[in-house]
PDB file of C-alpha atoms in Angstrom:
ATOM      1  CA  MET K   1      48.815  39.979 -77.986  1.00  0.00           C
ATOM      2  CA  ASN K   2      46.679  42.064 -80.433  1.00  0.00           C
ATOM      3  CA  GLN K   3      44.227  43.912 -78.398  1.00  0.00           C
ATOM      4  CA  LYS K   4      41.513  46.176 -79.987  1.00  0.00           C
ATOM      5  CA  SER K   5      38.337  47.678 -78.824  1.00  0.00           C
ATOM      6  CA  CYS K   6      34.709  46.161 -79.352  1.00  0.00           C
ATOM      7  CA  LEU K   7      32.890  48.343 -81.925  1.00  0.00           C
ATOM      8  CA  ASN K   8      29.706  47.577 -79.967  1.00  0.00           C
ATOM      9  CA  CYS K   9      30.410  48.187 -76.259  1.00  0.00           C
ATOM     10  CA  GLY K  10      34.199  49.530 -76.471  1.00  0.00           C
ATOM     11  CA  HIS K  11      35.411  46.483 -74.221  1.00  0.00           C
ATOM     12  CA  SER K  12      38.942  45.558 -75.105  1.00  0.00           C
ATOM     13  CA  VAL K  13      39.004  42.303 -76.925  1.00  0.00           C
ATOM     14  CA  SER K  14      41.637  40.154 -78.277  1.00  0.00           C
ATOM     15  CA  ASP K  15      39.637  36.960 -79.688  1.00  0.00           C
ATOM     16  CA  GLU K  16      36.882  36.404 -82.266  1.00  0.00           C
ATOM     17  CA  PHE K  17      34.001  37.128 -80.077  1.00  0.00           C
ATOM     18  CA  CYS K  18      33.715  40.206 -77.298  1.00  0.00           C
ATOM     19  CA  PRO K  19      33.624  38.588 -73.758  1.00  0.00           C
ATOM     20  CA  HIS K  20      31.500  41.256 -72.749  1.00  0.00           C
ATOM     21  CA  CYS K  21      28.546  41.829 -75.180  1.00  0.00           C
ATOM     22  CA  GLY K  22      29.305  38.685 -77.463  1.00  0.00           C
ATOM     23  CA  GLN K  23      29.656  40.652 -80.867  1.00  0.00           C
ATOM     24  CA  LYS K  24      32.039  39.300 -83.255  1.00  0.00           C
ATOM     25  CA  THR K  25      35.343  41.366 -83.627  1.00  0.00           C
ATOM     26  CA  ASP K  26      35.799  41.170 -87.177  1.00  0.00           C
ATOM     27  CA  THR K  27      32.932  43.631 -88.060  1.00  0.00           C
ATOM     28  CA  ALA K  28      34.049  45.995 -90.740  1.00  0.00           C
ATOM     29  CA  ARG K  29      32.462  48.323 -93.271  1.00  0.00           C
ATOM     30  CA  ILE K  30      29.253  46.991 -94.799  1.00  0.00           C
ATOM     31  CA  THR K  31      29.704  46.377 -98.714  1.00  0.00           C
ATOM     32  CA  PRO K  32      27.365  44.760-101.038  1.00  0.00           C
ATOM     33  CA  ARG K  33      29.741  41.927-100.945  1.00  0.00           C
ATOM     34  CA  SER K  34      29.488  41.504 -97.130  1.00  0.00           C
ATOM     35  CA  ILE K  35      25.799  41.737 -97.071  1.00  0.00           C
ATOM     36  CA  ILE K  36      25.363  38.844 -99.621  1.00  0.00           C
ATOM     37  CA  LYS K  37      28.173  36.848 -98.259  1.00  0.00           C
ATOM     38  CA  ASN K  38      27.638  37.126 -94.509  1.00  0.00           C
ATOM     39  CA  ASP K  39      23.896  38.606 -93.840  1.00  0.00           C
ATOM     40  CA  ILE K  40      22.262  36.592 -96.522  1.00  0.00           C
ATOM     41  CA  LEU K  41      24.026  33.324 -97.511  1.00  0.00           C
ATOM     42  CA  GLY K  42      25.849  33.218 -94.116  1.00  0.00           C
ATOM     43  CA  SER K  43      22.571  33.474 -92.025  1.00  0.00           C
ATOM     44  CA  ILE K  44      20.884  30.876 -94.473  1.00  0.00           C
ATOM     45  CA  TRP K  45      23.659  28.350 -94.322  1.00  0.00           C
ATOM     46  CA  HIS K  46      24.163  28.889 -90.534  1.00  0.00           C
ATOM     47  CA  PHE K  47      20.242  28.152 -89.720  1.00  0.00           C
ATOM     48  CA  GLU K  48      20.047  25.068 -92.297  1.00  0.00           C
ATOM     49  CA  ALA K  49      23.333  23.636 -91.088  1.00  0.00           C
ATOM     50  CA  ARG K  50      22.578  23.811 -87.312  1.00  0.00           C
ATOM     51  CA  PHE K  51      18.701  22.693 -87.855  1.00  0.00           C
ATOM     52  CA  PHE K  52      19.589  19.827 -90.061  1.00  0.00           C
ATOM     53  CA  ASN K  53      22.479  18.654 -87.758  1.00  0.00           C
ATOM     54  CA  THR K  54      20.056  18.783 -84.668  1.00  0.00           C
ATOM     55  CA  LEU K  55      17.648  16.641 -86.456  1.00  0.00           C
ATOM     56  CA  ARG K  56      20.028  14.207 -87.584  1.00  0.00           C
ATOM     57  CA  ASN K  57      21.633  13.814 -84.040  1.00  0.00           C
ATOM     58  CA  ILE K  58      17.935  13.522 -82.744  1.00  0.00           C
ATOM     59  CA  ILE K  59      17.262  10.861 -85.125  1.00  0.00           C
ATOM     60  CA  PHE K  60      20.393   8.533 -84.908  1.00  0.00           C
ATOM     61  CA  SER K  61      21.414   9.332 -81.160  1.00  0.00           C
ATOM     62  CA  PRO K  62      18.373  10.815 -79.454  1.00  0.00           C
ATOM     63  CA  GLY K  63      19.453  10.061 -76.042  1.00  0.00           C
ATOM     64  CA  LYS K  64      23.071  11.193 -76.400  1.00  0.00           C
ATOM     65  CA  THR K  65      21.859  14.384 -77.942  1.00  0.00           C
ATOM     66  CA  ALA K  66      19.580  14.996 -74.961  1.00  0.00           C
ATOM     67  CA  MET K  67      22.209  14.198 -72.559  1.00  0.00           C
ATOM     68  CA  ASN K  68      24.798  16.377 -74.315  1.00  0.00           C
ATOM     69  CA  TYR K  69      22.323  19.527 -74.227  1.00  0.00           C
ATOM     70  CA  ILE K  70      21.743  18.783 -70.344  1.00  0.00           C
ATOM     71  CA  ALA K  71      25.404  18.598 -69.881  1.00  0.00           C
ATOM     72  CA  GLY K  72      25.831  22.306 -71.478  1.00  0.00           C
ATOM     73  CA  LYS K  73      26.887  21.202 -74.941  1.00  0.00           C
ATOM     74  CA  ARG K  74      24.305  23.378 -76.855  1.00  0.00           C
ATOM     75  CA  ILE K  75      25.860  25.595 -79.345  1.00  0.00           C
ATOM     76  CA  ARG K  76      25.838  22.716 -81.768  1.00  0.00           C
ATOM     77  CA  TYR K  77      22.057  22.427 -81.587  1.00  0.00           C
ATOM     78  CA  ASN K  78      18.871  24.446 -82.379  1.00  0.00           C
ATOM     79  CA  ASN K  79      16.767  25.483 -79.176  1.00  0.00           C
ATOM     80  CA  PHE K  80      14.578  22.339 -78.701  1.00  0.00           C
ATOM     81  CA  ILE K  81      11.285  24.549 -77.846  1.00  0.00           C
ATOM     82  CA  PRO K  82      11.213  26.448 -81.062  1.00  0.00           C
ATOM     83  CA  LEU K  83      12.435  23.535 -83.108  1.00  0.00           C
ATOM     84  CA  LEU K  84       9.427  21.658 -81.521  1.00  0.00           C
ATOM     85  CA  LEU K  85       6.898  24.368 -82.878  1.00  0.00           C
ATOM     86  CA  VAL K  86       8.565  24.335 -86.495  1.00  0.00           C
ATOM     87  CA  LEU K  87       7.970  20.625 -86.641  1.00  0.00           C
ATOM     88  CA  PHE K  88       4.618  20.756 -85.292  1.00  0.00           C
ATOM     89  CA  SER K  89       3.772  23.227 -87.820  1.00  0.00           C
ATOM     90  CA  PHE K  90       5.320  21.253 -90.765  1.00  0.00           C
ATOM     91  CA  ASN K  91       3.282  18.208 -89.644  1.00  0.00           C
ATOM     92  CA  VAL K  92       0.052  20.447 -89.635  1.00  0.00           C
ATOM     93  CA  LEU K  93       0.962  21.437 -93.107  1.00  0.00           C
ATOM     94  CA  GLY K  94       1.748  17.949 -94.122  1.00  0.00           C
ATOM     95  CA  LEU K  95      -1.580  16.607 -92.937  1.00  0.00           C
ATOM     96  CA  HIS K  96      -3.408  19.593 -94.660  1.00  0.00           C
ATOM     97  CA  TYR K  97      -2.015  18.735 -98.181  1.00  0.00           C
ATOM     98  CA  TYR K  98      -2.665  14.981 -97.601  1.00  0.00           C
ATOM     99  CA  GLU K  99      -6.316  15.665 -96.920  1.00  0.00           C
ATOM    100  CA  LYS K 100      -6.553  17.870 -99.732  1.00  0.00           C
ATOM    101  CA  PHE K 101      -5.182  15.419-102.334  1.00  0.00           C
ATOM    102  CA  ALA K 102      -6.227  11.971-101.006  1.00  0.00           C
ATOM    103  CA  PRO K 103      -9.434  10.481-102.289  1.00  0.00           C
ATOM    104  CA  ALA K 104     -12.616  10.649-100.406  1.00  0.00           C
ATOM    105  CA  GLU K 105     -12.500   6.890 -99.781  1.00  0.00           C
ATOM    106  CA  VAL K 106      -9.038   6.946 -98.293  1.00  0.00           C
ATOM    107  CA  LEU K 107      -9.736   9.970 -95.960  1.00  0.00           C
ATOM    108  CA  ALA K 108     -13.155   8.000 -94.913  1.00  0.00           C
ATOM    109  CA  GLU K 109     -11.077   5.310 -93.139  1.00  0.00           C
ATOM    110  CA  ASP K 110     -10.261   5.998 -89.533  1.00  0.00           C
ATOM    111  CA  SER K 111     -11.881   9.358 -90.150  1.00  0.00           C
ATOM    112  CA  GLU K 112     -13.335   9.602 -86.467  1.00  0.00           C
ATOM    113  CA  VAL K 113      -9.869   8.963 -84.948  1.00  0.00           C
ATOM    114  CA  LYS K 114      -8.152  11.450 -87.322  1.00  0.00           C
ATOM    115  CA  ASP K 115     -10.799  13.891 -86.649  1.00  0.00           C
ATOM    116  CA  PHE K 116     -10.103  13.501 -82.918  1.00  0.00           C
ATOM    117  CA  LEU K 117      -6.305  13.619 -83.293  1.00  0.00           C
ATOM    118  CA  SER K 118      -6.633  16.689 -85.530  1.00  0.00           C
ATOM    119  CA  LYS K 119      -8.786  18.727 -83.035  1.00  0.00           C
ATOM    120  CA  TYR K 120      -6.644  17.946 -79.941  1.00  0.00           C
ATOM    121  CA  SER K 121      -3.216  17.919 -81.436  1.00  0.00           C
ATOM    122  CA  LYS K 122      -2.035  20.767 -79.754  1.00  0.00           C
ATOM    123  CA  ALA K 123      -3.258  19.335 -76.237  1.00  0.00           C
ATOM    124  CA  ILE K 124      -1.432  16.065 -77.228  1.00  0.00           C
ATOM    125  CA  LEU K 125       1.629  17.614 -78.076  1.00  0.00           C
ATOM    126  CA  PHE K 126       1.842  19.625 -74.540  1.00  0.00           C
ATOM    127  CA  ILE K 127       0.642  16.737 -72.594  1.00  0.00           C
ATOM    128  CA  VAL K 128       3.144  14.142 -73.803  1.00  0.00           C
ATOM    129  CA  ILE K 129       6.443  15.778 -72.730  1.00  0.00           C
ATOM    130  CA  PRO K 130       5.013  16.343 -69.206  1.00  0.00           C
ATOM    131  CA  MET K 131       4.022  12.821 -68.978  1.00  0.00           C
ATOM    132  CA  LEU K 132       7.306  11.395 -70.214  1.00  0.00           C
ATOM    133  CA  ALA K 133       9.123  13.740 -67.751  1.00  0.00           C
ATOM    134  CA  VAL K 134       7.200  12.797 -64.664  1.00  0.00           C
ATOM    135  CA  ASN K 135       7.128   9.096 -65.371  1.00  0.00           C
ATOM    136  CA  ALA K 136      10.862   9.015 -66.189  1.00  0.00           C
ATOM    137  CA  TYR K 137      11.789  11.010 -63.220  1.00  0.00           C
ATOM    138  CA  PHE K 138      10.544   8.299 -60.933  1.00  0.00           C
ATOM    139  CA  LEU K 139      11.717   5.400 -63.149  1.00  0.00           C
ATOM    140  CA  PHE K 140      15.298   6.849 -63.819  1.00  0.00           C
ATOM    141  CA  ARG K 141      15.821   8.072 -60.191  1.00  0.00           C
ATOM    142  CA  ARG K 142      19.363   6.712 -60.030  1.00  0.00           C
ATOM    143  CA  ILE K 143      20.577   9.180 -62.819  1.00  0.00           C
ATOM    144  CA  LYS K 144      19.826  12.102 -60.290  1.00  0.00           C
ATOM    145  CA  LEU K 145      18.442  14.399 -63.160  1.00  0.00           C
ATOM    146  CA  ASN K 146      15.665  16.873 -62.011  1.00  0.00           C
ATOM    147  CA  ILE K 147      12.238  17.238 -63.532  1.00  0.00           C
ATOM    148  CA  ALA K 148      13.413  20.056 -66.096  1.00  0.00           C
ATOM    149  CA  GLU K 149      16.120  17.868 -67.353  1.00  0.00           C
ATOM    150  CA  HIS K 150      13.869  15.031 -67.723  1.00  0.00           C
ATOM    151  CA  PHE K 151      11.648  17.731 -69.638  1.00  0.00           C
ATOM    152  CA  ILE K 152      14.531  18.076 -72.061  1.00  0.00           C
ATOM    153  CA  ILE K 153      15.014  14.156 -72.923  1.00  0.00           C
ATOM    154  CA  GLY K 154      11.155  14.190 -73.413  1.00  0.00           C
ATOM    155  CA  THR K 155      11.238  17.082 -75.801  1.00  0.00           C
ATOM    156  CA  VAL K 156      13.998  15.368 -77.742  1.00  0.00           C
ATOM    157  CA  SER K 157      11.743  12.248 -77.908  1.00  0.00           C
ATOM    158  CA  LEU K 158       8.741  14.310 -79.198  1.00  0.00           C
ATOM    159  CA  LEU K 159      11.030  15.853 -81.813  1.00  0.00           C
ATOM    160  CA  GLY K 160      12.116  12.488 -83.135  1.00  0.00           C
ATOM    161  CA  ILE K 161       8.435  11.463 -83.210  1.00  0.00           C
ATOM    162  CA  LEU K 162       7.409  14.554 -85.178  1.00  0.00           C
ATOM    163  CA  THR K 163      10.209  14.168 -87.715  1.00  0.00           C
ATOM    164  CA  LEU K 164       9.263  10.719 -88.362  1.00  0.00           C
ATOM    165  CA  PHE K 165       5.540  11.906 -88.654  1.00  0.00           C
ATOM    166  CA  LEU K 166       6.683  14.312 -91.217  1.00  0.00           C
ATOM    167  CA  LEU K 167       8.441  11.846 -93.267  1.00  0.00           C
ATOM    168  CA  ASP K 168       5.447   9.762 -92.692  1.00  0.00           C
ATOM    169  CA  ASP K 169       3.368  12.553 -94.332  1.00  0.00           C
ATOM    170  CA  ILE K 170       5.390  12.980 -97.311  1.00  0.00           C
ATOM    171  CA  VAL K 171       5.506   9.051 -97.946  1.00  0.00           C
ATOM    172  CA  SER K 172       1.714   9.177 -97.582  1.00  0.00           C
ATOM    173  CA  LEU K 173       1.433  11.830-100.204  1.00  0.00           C
ATOM    174  CA  ILE K 174       3.794   9.809-102.587  1.00  0.00           C
ATOM    175  CA  SER K 175       1.954   6.746-101.976  1.00  0.00           C
ATOM    176  CA  LEU K 176      -1.317   8.431-103.352  1.00  0.00           C
ATOM    177  CA  TRP K 177       0.300   7.543-106.951  1.00  0.00           C
ATOM    178  CA  LYS K 178      -0.980   4.144-107.601  1.00  0.00           C
ATOM    179  CA  PRO K 179       2.306   2.824-109.258  1.00  0.00           C
ATOM    180  CA  VAL K 180       4.200   2.955-106.138  1.00  0.00           C
ATOM    181  CA  SER K 181       1.335   3.007-103.605  1.00  0.00           C
ATOM    182  CA  ARG K 182       2.133  -0.781-102.319  1.00  0.00           C
ATOM    183  CA  ILE K 183       6.121  -0.110-101.552  1.00  0.00           C
ATOM    184  CA  PHE K 184       5.324   3.417-100.022  1.00  0.00           C
ATOM    185  CA  ASN K 185       2.389   2.163 -97.841  1.00  0.00           C
ATOM    186  CA  SER K 186       5.010  -0.481 -96.456  1.00  0.00           C
ATOM    187  CA  ILE K 187       7.306   2.378 -95.833  1.00  0.00           C
ATOM    188  CA  ASP K 188       4.553   4.414 -94.170  1.00  0.00           C
ATOM    189  CA  ARG K 189       3.751   1.466 -91.676  1.00  0.00           C
ATOM    190  CA  ALA K 190       7.553   1.123 -91.040  1.00  0.00           C
ATOM    191  CA  LEU K 191       7.758   4.793 -90.170  1.00  0.00           C
ATOM    192  CA  PHE K 192       4.756   4.834 -87.911  1.00  0.00           C
ATOM    193  CA  GLY K 193       6.152   1.717 -85.969  1.00  0.00           C
ATOM    194  CA  ILE K 194       9.705   3.368 -85.719  1.00  0.00           C
ATOM    195  CA  ALA K 195       7.814   6.549 -84.463  1.00  0.00           C
ATOM    196  CA  VAL K 196       5.932   4.493 -81.550  1.00  0.00           C
ATOM    197  CA  LEU K 197       9.270   2.879 -80.367  1.00  0.00           C
ATOM    198  CA  PHE K 198      11.172   6.039 -80.456  1.00  0.00           C
ATOM    199  CA  PRO K 199      10.744   7.155 -76.999  1.00  0.00           C
ATOM    200  CA  ALA K 200      12.461   3.648 -76.027  1.00  0.00           C
ATOM    201  CA  VAL K 201      15.159   4.287 -78.224  1.00  0.00           C
ATOM    202  CA  THR K 202      15.596   7.657 -76.599  1.00  0.00           C
ATOM    203  CA  TYR K 203      15.805   6.474 -73.115  1.00  0.00           C
ATOM    204  CA  TRP K 204      17.962   3.334 -74.144  1.00  0.00           C
ATOM    205  CA  ASN K 205      20.335   5.570 -75.953  1.00  0.00           C
ATOM    206  CA  ALA K 206      20.381   7.941 -72.927  1.00  0.00           C
ATOM    207  CA  PHE K 207      21.030   5.565 -70.006  1.00  0.00           C
ATOM    208  CA  LYS K 208      22.343   2.656 -71.636  1.00  0.00           C
ATOM    209  CA  ASN K 209      25.822   3.035 -69.612  1.00  0.00           C
ATOM    210  CA  SER K 210      23.870   3.610 -66.221  1.00  0.00           C
ATOM    211  CA  PHE K 211      21.945   0.499 -66.039  1.00  0.00           C
ATOM    212  CA  THR K 212      21.979  -3.362 -66.863  1.00  0.00           C
ATOM    213  CA  THR K 213      19.996  -4.548 -69.883  1.00  0.00           C
ATOM    214  CA  TRP K 214      17.409  -5.847 -67.699  1.00  0.00           C
ATOM    215  CA  GLU K 215      17.134  -2.799 -65.345  1.00  0.00           C
ATOM    216  CA  LEU K 216      16.777  -0.486 -68.490  1.00  0.00           C
ATOM    217  CA  ALA K 217      14.389  -2.989 -70.122  1.00  0.00           C
ATOM    218  CA  TRP K 218      11.966  -3.180 -67.270  1.00  0.00           C
ATOM    219  CA  ARG K 219      12.096   0.816 -66.766  1.00  0.00           C
ATOM    220  CA  VAL K 220      11.357   1.362 -70.489  1.00  0.00           C
ATOM    221  CA  ALA K 221       8.618  -1.315 -70.515  1.00  0.00           C
ATOM    222  CA  GLY K 222       7.320   0.511 -67.367  1.00  0.00           C
ATOM    223  CA  LEU K 223       7.468   3.859 -69.047  1.00  0.00           C
ATOM    224  CA  TYR K 224       5.385   2.626 -71.957  1.00  0.00           C
ATOM    225  CA  PHE K 225       2.657   0.864 -69.503  1.00  0.00           C
ATOM    226  CA  LEU K 226       2.326   4.244 -67.555  1.00  0.00           C
ATOM    227  CA  MET K 227       2.156   6.259 -70.755  1.00  0.00           C
ATOM    228  CA  GLY K 228      -0.477   3.989 -72.385  1.00  0.00           C
ATOM    229  CA  LEU K 229      -2.516   4.139 -69.314  1.00  0.00           C
ATOM    230  CA  GLU K 230      -2.518   7.775 -68.835  1.00  0.00           C
ATOM    231  CA  SER K 231      -2.940   8.437 -72.543  1.00  0.00           C
ATOM    232  CA  SER K 232      -5.898   6.268 -72.600  1.00  0.00           C
ATOM    233  CA  VAL K 233      -7.613   8.105 -69.272  1.00  0.00           C
ATOM    234  CA  ILE K 234      -6.890  11.654 -70.886  1.00  0.00           C
ATOM    235  CA  GLY K 235      -8.156  10.501 -74.345  1.00  0.00           C
ATOM    236  CA  LEU K 236     -11.342   9.096 -72.766  1.00  0.00           C
ATOM    237  CA  ILE K 237     -11.916  12.166 -70.660  1.00  0.00           C
ATOM    238  CA  LEU K 238     -11.535  14.485 -73.859  1.00  0.00           C
ATOM    239  CA  TYR K 239     -13.487  12.220 -76.072  1.00  0.00           C
ATOM    240  CA  GLU K 240     -16.450  11.988 -73.563  1.00  0.00           C
ATOM    241  CA  VAL K 241     -16.324  15.535 -72.581  1.00  0.00           C
ATOM    242  CA  PHE K 242     -16.027  17.355 -75.576  1.00  0.00           C
TER     243      PHE K 242
END
Protein backbone atom coordinates (compact mmCIF):
# COMPACT_ATOMS: atom_id res chain seq x y z
CA MET A 1 0.00 0.00 0.00
CA ASN A 2 1.37 3.43 -1.01
CA GLN A 3 2.06 5.37 2.18
CA LYS A 4 2.86 9.08 2.34
CA SER A 5 2.76 11.87 4.88
CA CYS A 6 -0.03 14.41 5.25
CA LEU A 7 1.31 17.85 4.34
CA ASN A 8 -0.78 19.43 7.10
CA CYS A 9 -0.04 17.30 10.18
CA GLY A 10 2.61 14.81 9.05
CA HIS A 11 0.41 11.80 9.85
CA SER A 12 0.97 8.71 7.68
CA VAL A 13 -1.80 8.39 5.09
CA SER A 14 -2.73 5.99 2.31
CA ASP A 15 -6.19 7.16 1.31
CA GLU A 16 -7.86 10.26 -0.16
CA PHE A 17 -8.15 12.01 3.22
CA CYS A 18 -5.90 12.13 6.25
CA PRO A 19 -7.52 10.13 9.09
CA HIS A 20 -5.91 12.42 11.66
CA CYS A 21 -6.81 15.96 10.47
CA GLY A 22 -9.16 15.34 7.52
CA GLN A 23 -7.16 17.22 4.89
CA LYS A 24 -7.18 15.85 1.33
CA THR A 25 -3.99 14.03 0.45
CA ASP A 26 -3.80 15.20 -3.17
CA THR A 27 -2.71 18.73 -2.27
CA ALA A 28 -0.15 19.95 -4.80
CA ARG A 29 1.53 23.19 -5.69
CA ILE A 30 -0.94 26.05 -6.18
CA THR A 31 -1.21 27.16 -9.79
CA PRO A 32 -3.59 29.51 -11.64
CA ARG A 33 -5.33 26.43 -13.04
CA SER A 34 -5.76 24.81 -9.63
CA ILE A 35 -7.17 28.03 -8.13
CA ILE A 36 -9.81 28.30 -10.86
CA LYS A 37 -10.64 24.61 -11.01
CA ASN A 38 -10.54 23.62 -7.34
CA ASP A 39 -10.82 26.72 -5.16
CA ILE A 40 -13.31 28.76 -7.19
CA LEU A 41 -15.34 26.50 -9.49
CA GLY A 42 -14.99 23.46 -7.24
CA SER A 43 -16.19 25.27 -4.13
CA ILE A 44 -19.14 26.88 -5.92
CA TRP A 45 -20.19 23.61 -7.53
CA HIS A 46 -19.81 21.66 -4.28
CA PHE A 47 -21.91 24.19 -2.34
CA GLU A 48 -24.62 24.53 -4.99
CA ALA A 49 -24.86 20.79 -5.63
CA ARG A 50 -25.27 19.98 -1.94
CA PHE A 51 -27.59 22.97 -1.38
CA PHE A 52 -30.03 22.02 -4.15
CA ASN A 53 -29.73 18.31 -3.38
CA THR A 54 -30.69 19.02 0.23
CA LEU A 55 -33.71 21.12 -0.79
CA ARG A 56 -34.82 18.49 -3.31
CA ASN A 57 -34.68 15.74 -0.71
CA ILE A 58 -36.52 17.90 1.83
CA ILE A 59 -39.35 18.70 -0.61
CA PHE A 60 -39.84 15.20 -2.03
CA SER A 61 -38.93 12.98 0.94
CA PRO A 62 -38.78 15.16 4.07
CA GLY A 63 -39.33 12.46 6.65
CA LYS A 64 -36.79 10.10 5.08
CA THR A 65 -34.28 12.96 4.87
CA ALA A 66 -34.72 13.77 8.56
CA MET A 67 -34.41 10.11 9.58
CA ASN A 68 -31.29 9.68 7.41
CA TYR A 69 -29.73 12.70 9.10
CA ILE A 70 -30.63 11.35 12.55
CA ALA A 71 -29.15 7.96 11.58
CA GLY A 72 -25.81 9.65 10.79
CA LYS A 73 -26.03 9.93 6.98
CA ARG A 74 -25.13 13.62 6.95
CA ILE A 75 -22.36 14.26 4.42
CA ARG A 76 -24.89 14.46 1.56
CA TYR A 77 -26.83 17.31 3.20
CA ASN A 78 -26.18 20.92 4.15
CA ASN A 79 -26.36 21.55 7.88
CA PHE A 80 -30.04 22.20 8.54
CA ILE A 81 -29.73 25.11 10.97
CA PRO A 82 -27.64 27.43 8.73
CA LEU A 83 -29.85 26.39 5.81
CA LEU A 84 -32.88 27.46 7.84
CA LEU A 85 -31.40 30.93 8.32
CA VAL A 86 -30.51 31.20 4.62
CA LEU A 87 -34.04 30.31 3.53
CA PHE A 88 -35.52 32.66 6.10
CA SER A 89 -33.37 35.48 4.69
CA PHE A 90 -34.50 34.65 1.15
CA ASN A 91 -38.12 34.77 2.31
CA VAL A 92 -37.61 38.19 3.88
CA LEU A 93 -36.02 39.38 0.64
CA GLY A 94 -38.88 37.96 -1.43
CA LEU A 95 -41.47 39.68 0.77
CA HIS A 96 -39.54 42.94 0.49
CA TYR A 97 -39.63 42.89 -3.31
CA TYR A 98 -43.27 41.86 -3.36
CA GLU A 99 -44.20 44.82 -1.17
CA LYS A 100 -42.02 47.07 -3.35
CA PHE A 101 -43.73 46.19 -6.64
CA ALA A 102 -47.27 45.26 -5.59
CA PRO A 103 -50.01 47.88 -6.07
CA ALA A 104 -51.27 49.64 -2.95
CA GLU A 105 -54.73 48.09 -3.23
CA VAL A 106 -53.21 44.59 -3.21
CA LEU A 107 -51.07 45.33 -0.17
CA ALA A 108 -54.09 46.80 1.63
CA GLU A 109 -55.77 43.38 1.67
CA ASP A 110 -55.10 41.59 4.97
CA SER A 111 -52.48 44.23 5.77
CA GLU A 112 -53.00 43.84 9.52
CA VAL A 113 -52.22 40.11 9.38
CA LYS A 114 -49.20 40.70 7.13
CA ASP A 115 -47.87 43.40 9.45
CA PHE A 116 -48.25 41.07 12.42
CA LEU A 117 -46.47 38.18 10.66
CA SER A 118 -43.73 40.50 9.43
CA LYS A 119 -43.16 41.93 12.89
CA TYR A 120 -43.04 38.58 14.68
CA SER A 121 -41.68 36.37 11.90
CA LYS A 122 -38.45 35.64 13.78
CA ALA A 123 -40.33 34.69 16.93
CA ILE A 124 -42.64 32.44 14.90
CA LEU A 125 -39.63 30.83 13.23
CA PHE A 126 -37.98 29.88 16.52
CA ILE A 127 -41.21 28.85 18.24
CA VAL A 128 -42.54 26.48 15.57
CA ILE A 129 -39.66 23.97 15.73
CA PRO A 130 -39.71 23.47 19.54
CA MET A 131 -43.51 23.18 19.41
CA LEU A 132 -43.30 20.50 16.71
CA ALA A 133 -40.52 18.70 18.59
CA VAL A 134 -42.27 18.61 21.98
CA ASN A 135 -45.67 17.62 20.59
CA ALA A 136 -44.21 14.94 18.32
CA TYR A 137 -42.06 13.59 21.18
CA PHE A 138 -45.21 12.63 23.08
CA LEU A 139 -47.34 11.62 20.09
CA PHE A 140 -44.68 9.37 18.52
CA ARG A 141 -43.12 7.91 21.69
CA ARG A 142 -43.01 4.42 20.19
CA ILE A 143 -40.18 5.49 17.87
CA LYS A 144 -37.83 6.09 20.87
CA LEU A 145 -36.38 9.33 19.49
CA ASN A 146 -35.14 11.93 21.96
CA ILE A 147 -36.26 15.56 21.96
CA ALA A 148 -33.20 16.72 19.99
CA GLU A 149 -33.92 14.19 17.23
CA HIS A 150 -37.52 15.38 17.07
CA PHE A 151 -36.06 18.88 16.82
CA ILE A 152 -34.31 17.78 13.60
CA ILE A 153 -37.58 16.48 12.14
CA GLY A 154 -39.29 19.76 13.04
CA THR A 155 -36.44 21.68 11.42
CA VAL A 156 -36.77 19.70 8.19
CA SER A 157 -40.52 20.35 8.23
CA LEU A 158 -39.98 24.10 8.60
CA LEU A 159 -37.30 24.04 5.88
CA GLY A 160 -39.87 22.57 3.52
CA ILE A 161 -42.41 25.22 4.48
CA LEU A 162 -39.88 28.03 3.94
CA THR A 163 -38.90 26.58 0.55
CA LEU A 164 -42.54 26.50 -0.51
CA PHE A 165 -43.07 30.04 0.80
CA LEU A 166 -40.07 31.18 -1.21
CA LEU A 167 -41.56 29.64 -4.35
CA ASP A 168 -44.83 31.29 -3.37
CA ASP A 169 -43.08 34.69 -3.16
CA ILE A 170 -41.72 34.21 -6.67
CA VAL A 171 -45.14 33.17 -7.96
CA SER A 172 -46.74 36.18 -6.22
CA LEU A 173 -44.29 38.51 -7.96
CA ILE A 174 -45.05 36.95 -11.35
CA SER A 175 -48.80 37.16 -10.69
CA LEU A 176 -48.54 40.96 -10.50
CA TRP A 177 -48.31 40.86 -14.30
CA LYS A 178 -51.96 41.03 -15.34
CA PRO A 179 -51.93 38.65 -18.36
CA VAL A 180 -50.89 35.69 -16.18
CA SER A 181 -52.34 36.79 -12.84
CA ARG A 182 -55.24 34.29 -12.80
CA ILE A 183 -53.04 31.26 -13.48
CA PHE A 184 -50.34 32.26 -11.01
CA ASN A 185 -52.87 33.19 -8.32
CA SER A 186 -54.11 29.59 -8.53
CA ILE A 187 -50.54 28.31 -8.22
CA ASP A 188 -50.06 30.68 -5.29
CA ARG A 189 -53.03 29.18 -3.44
CA ALA A 190 -51.87 25.63 -4.23
CA LEU A 191 -48.38 26.31 -2.85
CA PHE A 192 -49.84 27.79 0.33
CA GLY A 193 -52.05 24.72 0.79
CA ILE A 194 -49.11 22.37 0.31
CA ALA A 195 -47.07 24.40 2.82
CA VAL A 196 -49.83 24.04 5.42
CA LEU A 197 -49.90 20.27 4.87
CA PHE A 198 -46.13 19.87 4.78
CA PRO A 199 -45.67 18.88 8.46
CA ALA A 200 -48.19 16.08 7.89
CA VAL A 201 -46.23 14.92 4.84
CA THR A 202 -43.00 15.04 6.84
CA TYR A 203 -44.19 12.92 9.76
CA TRP A 204 -46.08 10.53 7.49
CA ASN A 205 -42.98 10.02 5.37
CA ALA A 206 -40.81 9.55 8.47
CA PHE A 207 -42.98 7.07 10.37
CA LYS A 208 -45.15 5.34 7.75
CA ASN A 209 -43.38 2.00 8.34
CA SER A 210 -43.70 2.19 12.13
CA PHE A 211 -47.47 2.71 12.52
CA THR A 212 -50.66 1.52 10.88
CA THR A 213 -52.49 4.03 8.69
CA TRP A 214 -55.03 4.72 11.44
CA GLU A 215 -52.39 5.08 14.17
CA LEU A 216 -50.41 7.52 12.04
CA ALA A 217 -53.52 9.45 10.94
CA TRP A 218 -54.75 10.23 14.47
CA ARG A 219 -51.25 11.17 15.63
CA VAL A 220 -50.78 13.59 12.72
CA ALA A 221 -54.27 15.02 13.32
CA GLY A 222 -53.39 15.39 17.01
CA LEU A 223 -50.18 17.19 16.09
CA TYR A 224 -52.13 19.71 14.00
CA PHE A 225 -54.70 20.18 16.76
CA LEU A 226 -52.04 20.88 19.38
CA MET A 227 -50.06 23.14 17.04
CA GLY A 228 -53.19 25.09 16.15
CA LEU A 229 -54.21 25.48 19.78
CA GLU A 230 -50.75 26.51 20.96
CA SER A 231 -50.22 28.87 18.00
CA SER A 232 -53.55 30.56 18.69
CA VAL A 233 -52.66 31.10 22.36
CA ILE A 234 -49.16 32.43 21.56
CA GLY A 235 -50.45 34.61 18.73
CA LEU A 236 -53.17 36.07 20.97
CA ILE A 237 -50.63 36.83 23.71
CA LEU A 238 -48.25 38.54 21.28
CA TYR A 239 -51.06 40.46 19.61
CA GLU A 240 -52.59 41.69 22.88
CA VAL A 241 -49.38 42.45 24.74
CA PHE A 242 -47.43 44.08 21.95
